[in-house]
Coordinates of C-alpha atoms in Angstrom, one line a residue:
Chain V
X1 CA 90.4 184.3 129.1
X2 CA 91.5 185.0 125.6
X3 CA 90.7 182.6 122.9
X4 CA 94.3 182.2 121.6
X5 CA 97.5 182.2 123.6
X6 CA 98.1 185.6 125.0
X7 CA 101.1 186.5 122.8
X8 CA 99.1 185.5 119.7
X9 CA 96.2 187.7 120.8
X10 CA 98.7 190.6 121.1
X11 CA 99.9 190.0 117.5
X12 CA 96.3 189.8 116.3
X13 CA 95.5 193.1 118.0
X14 CA 98.4 194.8 116.4
X15 CA 97.7 193.4 112.9
X16 CA 94.1 194.6 113.1
X17 CA 95.5 198.2 113.0
X18 CA 96.5 197.6 109.4
X19 CA 94.1 198.8 106.6
X20 CA 91.7 196.1 105.4
X21 CA 92.8 193.6 108.1
X22 CA 89.9 192.5 110.3
X23 CA 89.8 189.7 112.9
X24 CA 89.7 187.0 110.3
X25 CA 92.4 188.5 108.1
X26 CA 94.6 188.9 111.2
X27 CA 94.1 185.3 112.1
X28 CA 95.0 184.2 108.6
X29 CA 98.2 186.3 108.6
X30 CA 99.2 185.1 112.1
X31 CA 98.6 181.4 111.1
X32 CA 100.8 181.9 108.0
X33 CA 103.5 183.6 110.1
X34 CA 103.5 180.5 112.5
X35 CA 104.4 178.4 109.4
X36 CA 107.4 180.6 108.6
X37 CA 110.9 179.7 109.8
X38 CA 112.6 181.7 112.5
X39 CA 115.0 183.5 110.2
X40 CA 112.2 184.9 108.0
X41 CA 110.2 185.9 111.1
X42 CA 113.2 187.7 112.5
X43 CA 113.8 189.5 109.1
X44 CA 110.2 190.7 108.9
X45 CA 110.1 191.7 112.6
X46 CA 113.3 193.7 112.2
X47 CA 112.2 195.2 108.9
X48 CA 109.0 196.5 110.5
X49 CA 110.6 197.7 113.8
X50 CA 113.3 199.6 111.9
X51 CA 111.1 200.8 109.0
X52 CA 111.0 204.5 110.0
X53 CA 114.7 204.5 110.9
X54 CA 115.7 203.1 107.5
X55 CA 113.1 204.9 105.3
X56 CA 112.8 208.6 106.0
X57 CA 111.4 211.6 104.2
X58 CA 113.8 213.6 102.0
X59 CA 114.7 216.8 104.0
X60 CA 114.1 218.9 100.9
X61 CA 111.0 217.6 99.2
X62 CA 109.5 215.0 101.6
X63 CA 109.7 212.0 99.2
X64 CA 110.7 208.6 100.7
X65 CA 114.4 207.9 100.8
X66 CA 116.9 205.8 102.6
X67 CA 118.5 207.0 105.9
X68 CA 121.0 209.8 105.3
X69 CA 120.3 209.9 101.6
X70 CA 119.0 212.7 99.4
X71 CA 116.0 211.4 97.5
X72 CA 116.5 210.2 94.0
X73 CA 114.6 213.1 92.5
X74 CA 116.4 215.9 94.4
X75 CA 119.7 214.3 93.7
X76 CA 119.1 213.7 90.0
X77 CA 120.7 216.5 87.9
X78 CA 118.6 215.5 84.9
X79 CA 115.3 216.5 86.6
X80 CA 114.1 219.9 85.6
X81 CA 114.5 222.3 88.5
X82 CA 112.2 224.8 87.0
X83 CA 109.1 222.5 87.5
X84 CA 107.8 221.6 90.9
X85 CA 104.9 219.2 91.3
X86 CA 103.1 219.4 94.7
X87 CA 101.5 216.2 95.8
X88 CA 99.6 215.1 99.0
X89 CA 101.7 212.1 100.0
X90 CA 105.0 210.5 99.1
X91 CA 103.2 207.5 97.6
X92 CA 101.7 209.6 94.8
X93 CA 105.1 210.4 93.4
X94 CA 105.4 206.8 92.3
X95 CA 102.0 207.0 90.5
X96 CA 103.2 210.1 88.6
X97 CA 106.5 208.5 87.8
X98 CA 104.8 205.5 86.3
X99 CA 103.1 207.7 83.8
X100 CA 106.6 208.6 82.4
X101 CA 105.3 212.1 81.6
X102 CA 107.0 214.3 84.2
X103 CA 110.6 215.3 84.5
X104 CA 110.5 218.0 87.2
X105 CA 110.9 217.8 90.9
X106 CA 108.4 217.0 93.6
X107 CA 107.2 218.4 96.9
X108 CA 105.1 216.4 99.4
X109 CA 102.6 218.6 101.2
X110 CA 101.8 215.9 103.8
X111 CA 98.0 216.0 103.5
X112 CA 95.1 218.1 102.3
X113 CA 93.1 220.8 104.0
X114 CA 90.3 219.1 106.0
X115 CA 88.8 221.4 108.6
X116 CA 86.5 218.6 109.9
X117 CA 89.5 216.5 110.7
X118 CA 91.4 219.4 112.2
X119 CA 93.8 219.7 109.4
X120 CA 94.5 223.4 108.6
X121 CA 97.4 225.1 106.8
X122 CA 99.6 224.7 109.9
X123 CA 99.3 220.9 109.7
X124 CA 100.6 220.9 106.1
X125 CA 104.2 221.5 105.0
X126 CA 103.5 225.0 103.7
X127 CA 106.5 226.6 105.4
X128 CA 108.8 224.0 103.9
X129 CA 107.3 224.8 100.5
X130 CA 108.0 228.5 101.1
X131 CA 111.6 227.7 102.0
X132 CA 112.1 225.6 98.9
X133 CA 110.6 228.4 96.7
X134 CA 112.8 231.1 98.4
X135 CA 115.8 229.3 97.1
X136 CA 114.7 230.2 93.6
X137 CA 114.9 228.3 90.4
X138 CA 111.3 227.1 90.3
X139 CA 109.3 228.7 87.5
X140 CA 106.1 226.6 87.5
X141 CA 104.3 224.9 90.4
X142 CA 101.9 222.1 89.5
X143 CA 99.3 221.6 92.2
X144 CA 98.6 217.8 91.7
X145 CA 96.3 217.5 94.8
X146 CA 93.5 215.4 93.4
X147 CA 90.2 216.4 91.9
X148 CA 88.0 215.9 95.0
X149 CA 86.6 218.7 97.3
X150 CA 89.5 218.7 99.7
X151 CA 92.1 218.5 96.9
X152 CA 90.5 221.5 95.1
X153 CA 90.2 223.5 98.3
X154 CA 93.9 222.8 99.1
X155 CA 94.9 223.8 95.6
X156 CA 92.8 227.0 95.9
X157 CA 94.5 227.9 99.2
X158 CA 98.0 227.2 97.9
X159 CA 97.3 229.1 94.7
X160 CA 96.3 232.1 96.8
X161 CA 99.2 231.7 99.2
X162 CA 101.7 231.6 96.3
X163 CA 100.2 234.4 94.2
X164 CA 102.7 237.1 95.4
X165 CA 105.6 235.1 93.9
X166 CA 106.5 235.3 90.2
X167 CA 105.4 231.8 89.5
X168 CA 103.2 230.1 87.0
X169 CA 100.7 228.0 89.0
X170 CA 98.9 225.1 87.2
X171 CA 96.9 222.0 88.0
X172 CA 96.4 218.8 86.0
X173 CA 93.5 218.9 83.5
X174 CA 90.2 217.4 84.6
X175 CA 88.3 215.4 82.0
X176 CA 87.6 211.9 80.7
X177 CA 90.1 209.2 81.9
X178 CA 92.1 207.3 79.3
X179 CA 89.9 204.6 77.7
X180 CA 86.7 206.1 79.1
X181 CA 83.3 205.5 77.3
X182 CA 81.1 208.6 77.4
X183 CA 78.1 206.4 78.3
X184 CA 79.6 205.5 81.7
X185 CA 81.1 208.9 82.6
X186 CA 79.4 210.9 85.3
X187 CA 78.0 214.3 84.7
X188 CA 80.6 216.2 86.6
X189 CA 83.4 214.6 84.6
X190 CA 81.6 215.3 81.3
X191 CA 81.0 218.9 82.4
X192 CA 84.7 219.3 83.2
X193 CA 85.8 217.6 80.0
X194 CA 83.5 219.9 77.9
X195 CA 84.4 223.1 79.6
X196 CA 88.1 222.3 79.3
X197 CA 87.8 221.2 75.6
X198 CA 90.9 221.6 73.4
X199 CA 91.4 222.1 69.7
X200 CA 91.8 218.9 67.7
Chain J
X1 CA 117.4 200.4 90.6
X2 CA 114.5 199.6 92.8
X3 CA 111.4 201.8 92.6
X4 CA 111.2 202.4 96.4
X5 CA 114.1 203.0 98.8
X6 CA 116.0 199.7 99.3
X7 CA 114.8 198.9 102.8
X8 CA 111.2 199.5 101.8
X9 CA 111.6 197.1 98.9
X10 CA 112.9 194.6 101.4
X11 CA 109.8 195.0 103.5
X12 CA 107.5 194.7 100.5
X13 CA 109.3 191.5 99.4
X14 CA 108.8 189.9 102.9
X15 CA 105.2 191.0 103.1
X16 CA 104.4 189.4 99.8
X17 CA 105.1 186.0 101.3
X18 CA 101.9 186.4 103.3
X19 CA 98.7 184.8 102.0
X20 CA 96.5 187.1 99.9
X21 CA 99.1 189.9 99.9
X22 CA 100.3 190.9 96.4
X23 CA 102.5 193.8 95.3
X24 CA 99.6 196.3 95.7
X25 CA 98.5 194.9 99.1
X26 CA 102.1 195.0 100.4
X27 CA 102.5 198.6 99.3
X28 CA 99.3 199.5 101.1
X29 CA 100.4 197.8 104.3
X30 CA 103.9 199.3 104.1
X31 CA 102.4 202.8 103.6
X32 CA 100.2 202.3 106.6
X33 CA 103.1 201.2 108.7
X34 CA 105.0 204.3 107.7
X35 CA 102.2 206.3 109.4
X36 CA 102.5 204.3 112.7
X37 CA 104.5 205.8 115.5
X38 CA 107.8 204.1 116.4
X39 CA 106.5 202.5 119.6
X40 CA 103.8 200.6 117.7
X41 CA 106.2 199.6 114.9
X42 CA 108.6 198.2 117.5
X43 CA 105.8 196.3 119.2
X44 CA 104.6 194.7 116.0
X45 CA 108.2 194.0 114.9
X46 CA 109.0 192.3 118.2
X47 CA 105.7 190.4 118.3
X48 CA 106.4 188.9 114.8
X49 CA 110.1 188.2 115.5
X50 CA 109.4 186.4 118.7
X51 CA 106.1 184.8 117.6
X52 CA 107.4 181.2 117.5
X53 CA 109.3 181.7 120.7
X54 CA 106.2 182.8 122.6
X55 CA 103.6 180.7 120.9
X56 CA 104.5 177.0 120.7
X57 CA 102.7 173.7 120.2
X58 CA 101.5 171.8 123.3
X59 CA 104.0 168.9 123.8
X60 CA 101.1 166.5 124.3
X61 CA 98.4 167.4 121.8
X62 CA 100.0 169.9 119.4
X63 CA 97.6 172.7 120.1
X64 CA 98.8 176.3 120.3
X65 CA 99.9 177.5 123.7
X66 CA 102.2 179.9 125.5
X67 CA 105.9 179.2 126.1
X68 CA 106.3 176.6 128.8
X69 CA 102.6 176.2 129.4
X70 CA 100.5 173.1 129.0
X71 CA 97.6 173.9 126.5
X72 CA 94.3 174.9 128.0
X73 CA 92.6 171.7 126.8
X74 CA 95.2 169.2 128.2
X75 CA 95.4 171.1 131.5
X76 CA 91.6 171.4 131.9
X77 CA 90.3 168.6 134.3
X78 CA 86.8 169.2 133.1
X79 CA 87.6 168.0 129.6
X80 CA 86.6 164.4 128.9
X81 CA 89.8 162.3 128.7
X82 CA 87.9 159.4 127.1
X83 CA 87.3 161.4 123.9
X84 CA 90.1 162.4 121.5
X85 CA 89.4 164.6 118.4
X86 CA 92.1 164.4 115.7
X87 CA 92.3 167.5 113.6
X88 CA 94.6 168.6 110.8
X89 CA 95.9 171.9 112.2
X90 CA 95.9 173.7 115.5
X91 CA 93.6 176.4 114.1
X92 CA 90.8 174.0 113.6
X93 CA 90.5 173.4 117.3
X94 CA 89.2 176.9 117.6
X95 CA 86.5 176.3 114.9
X96 CA 85.3 173.2 116.9
X97 CA 85.4 175.1 120.2
X98 CA 83.2 177.8 118.7
X99 CA 80.5 175.2 118.1
X100 CA 80.2 174.6 121.8
X101 CA 79.5 171.0 121.1
X102 CA 82.6 169.1 122.1
X103 CA 84.1 168.5 125.6
X104 CA 86.9 166.1 125.0
X105 CA 90.6 166.6 124.2
X106 CA 92.3 167.2 120.9
X107 CA 95.2 166.0 118.9
X108 CA 96.8 167.9 116.0
X109 CA 98.0 165.6 113.2
X110 CA 100.0 168.4 111.5
X111 CA 98.6 167.8 108.0
X112 CA 96.8 165.4 105.7
X113 CA 98.2 162.6 103.6
X114 CA 99.1 164.1 100.2
X115 CA 101.4 161.9 98.1
X116 CA 101.6 164.4 95.3
X117 CA 103.0 167.0 97.8
X118 CA 105.3 164.4 99.4
X119 CA 103.3 164.1 102.6
X120 CA 103.1 160.5 103.7
X121 CA 102.5 159.0 107.2
X122 CA 106.0 159.9 108.3
X123 CA 105.4 163.6 107.8
X124 CA 102.4 163.5 110.1
X125 CA 102.4 163.2 113.9
X126 CA 101.3 159.5 113.9
X127 CA 104.0 158.4 116.4
X128 CA 103.0 161.1 118.8
X129 CA 99.4 159.9 118.4
X130 CA 100.4 156.3 119.2
X131 CA 102.3 157.6 122.3
X132 CA 99.3 159.5 123.5
X133 CA 97.0 156.5 123.0
X134 CA 99.6 154.1 124.8
X135 CA 99.0 156.1 127.9
X136 CA 95.5 154.8 127.9
X137 CA 92.3 156.5 129.0
X138 CA 91.0 157.3 125.5
X139 CA 88.0 155.3 124.5
X140 CA 86.9 157.0 121.3
X141 CA 88.9 158.7 118.6
X142 CA 87.0 161.2 116.3
X143 CA 88.8 161.7 113.0
X144 CA 87.8 165.3 112.2
X145 CA 90.0 165.6 109.1
X146 CA 87.6 167.3 106.7
X147 CA 85.4 165.8 104.0
X148 CA 87.7 166.2 101.0
X149 CA 89.6 163.5 99.2
X150 CA 92.8 164.0 101.3
X151 CA 90.9 164.2 104.5
X152 CA 89.0 161.0 103.8
X153 CA 92.2 159.2 102.8
X154 CA 93.9 160.3 105.9
X155 CA 91.0 159.2 108.1
X156 CA 91.0 155.8 106.3
X157 CA 94.7 155.4 106.9
X158 CA 94.4 156.3 110.6
X159 CA 91.4 154.1 111.0
X160 CA 93.4 151.2 109.7
X161 CA 96.5 152.1 111.7
X162 CA 94.4 152.2 115.0
X163 CA 92.3 149.2 114.4
X164 CA 94.4 146.9 116.6
X165 CA 93.6 149.0 119.6
X166 CA 90.4 148.7 121.6
X167 CA 89.0 152.0 120.5
X168 CA 85.8 153.3 119.0
X169 CA 86.8 155.2 115.9
X170 CA 84.3 157.7 114.4
X171 CA 84.2 160.7 112.1
X172 CA 81.8 163.7 111.9
X173 CA 78.6 163.1 109.9
X174 CA 78.5 164.2 106.3
X175 CA 75.3 165.9 105.1
X176 CA 73.5 169.2 104.6
X177 CA 75.1 172.1 106.4
X178 CA 72.9 174.1 108.8
X179 CA 70.5 176.5 107.0
X180 CA 71.1 174.8 103.7
X181 CA 68.4 174.8 101.0
X182 CA 68.2 171.6 99.0
X183 CA 67.9 173.5 95.8
X184 CA 71.5 174.7 96.1
X185 CA 73.1 171.6 97.6
X186 CA 75.4 169.7 95.3
X187 CA 74.8 166.1 94.3
X188 CA 77.6 164.6 96.5
X189 CA 76.2 166.4 99.6
X190 CA 72.7 165.2 98.9
X191 CA 73.9 161.7 98.3
X192 CA 75.8 161.7 101.6
X193 CA 72.8 163.2 103.4
X194 CA 70.4 160.6 102.1
X195 CA 72.7 157.6 102.7
X196 CA 73.3 158.8 106.3
X197 CA 69.6 159.6 107.0
X198 CA 68.5 159.3 110.5
X199 CA 65.1 158.7 112.2
X200 CA 62.9 161.8 112.9

């Protein structure tokens, strides 16, 4: 016999699949939902059920976009077609956009190489990247795949994969984050910052 | 222009109505939902939209129960009909059940008196409580409404409201919680524990 009514247990079970939501958190969310009016519950239910119908990946670059729409970056003539920034997931595009420092286009790779998790080149959108680059126009590819082991391995793989093309291939600088105090920076970061030092 | 595709912004807006979910948390949940398969999304959407159709309040005591069902406490002949425990919300029944220390029935009051928030006796299920008590059989009412100002005020109000009936009216003891160290107990708790001291 379940503790809560059966249909409530079903909701708790589904909610616990969300990141950071355990048994207690799911109970808290479900109890809050029970206080909502029916209209709001229907809206949220429909919004979730239709999420992947209404929000899709741009067929060109993989960024999130509305159903049947070209994404706002691919369809914006002011974006620099000569620059292509490769990111792991569509979410990271928004982080880069917030920096107000990039005016080129994007390409979502769909993950990073991770042999232990069974993610090899075939699981990533490498063919789609090749297709996009075949169309020409791109002069520089920025491999913004994160500065962890998997990100660096993926960048190394892509750099090798793309070397036959007439492309400039770059990656974001590694070094001290903005506002960082040298006292609290780890050794690997200081080493990267020193080896990549620039003129003042 | 919204940052995310319109339908995703709509979902974020709805998710932010949940307790403890801010902009960042809603983004994290939405991004996780985008990774779910369509079947799971449909299940969760339907579960939320139909929540208040499938999970209702017991017409007698107000506890949570399935559609068209009497709640498991009202329908259990082993529960002691002579004891009635009045709680603020249906959720608290589960906390009391976990203690394995109560075998009577429950009544959900639906809130506590809170004049500042416009909650007076008419906003609580006082009439329903009267109806239940009219039916007879109850000999003791336990007012388990919490040991805060509003809980005590509500207990005082109900105690007065019920005094014309031939009922024993009690409330849970106030004192040191299980495992408590006197060094860390606050003054109000120690005062309550001392004034309510019992023989060893």
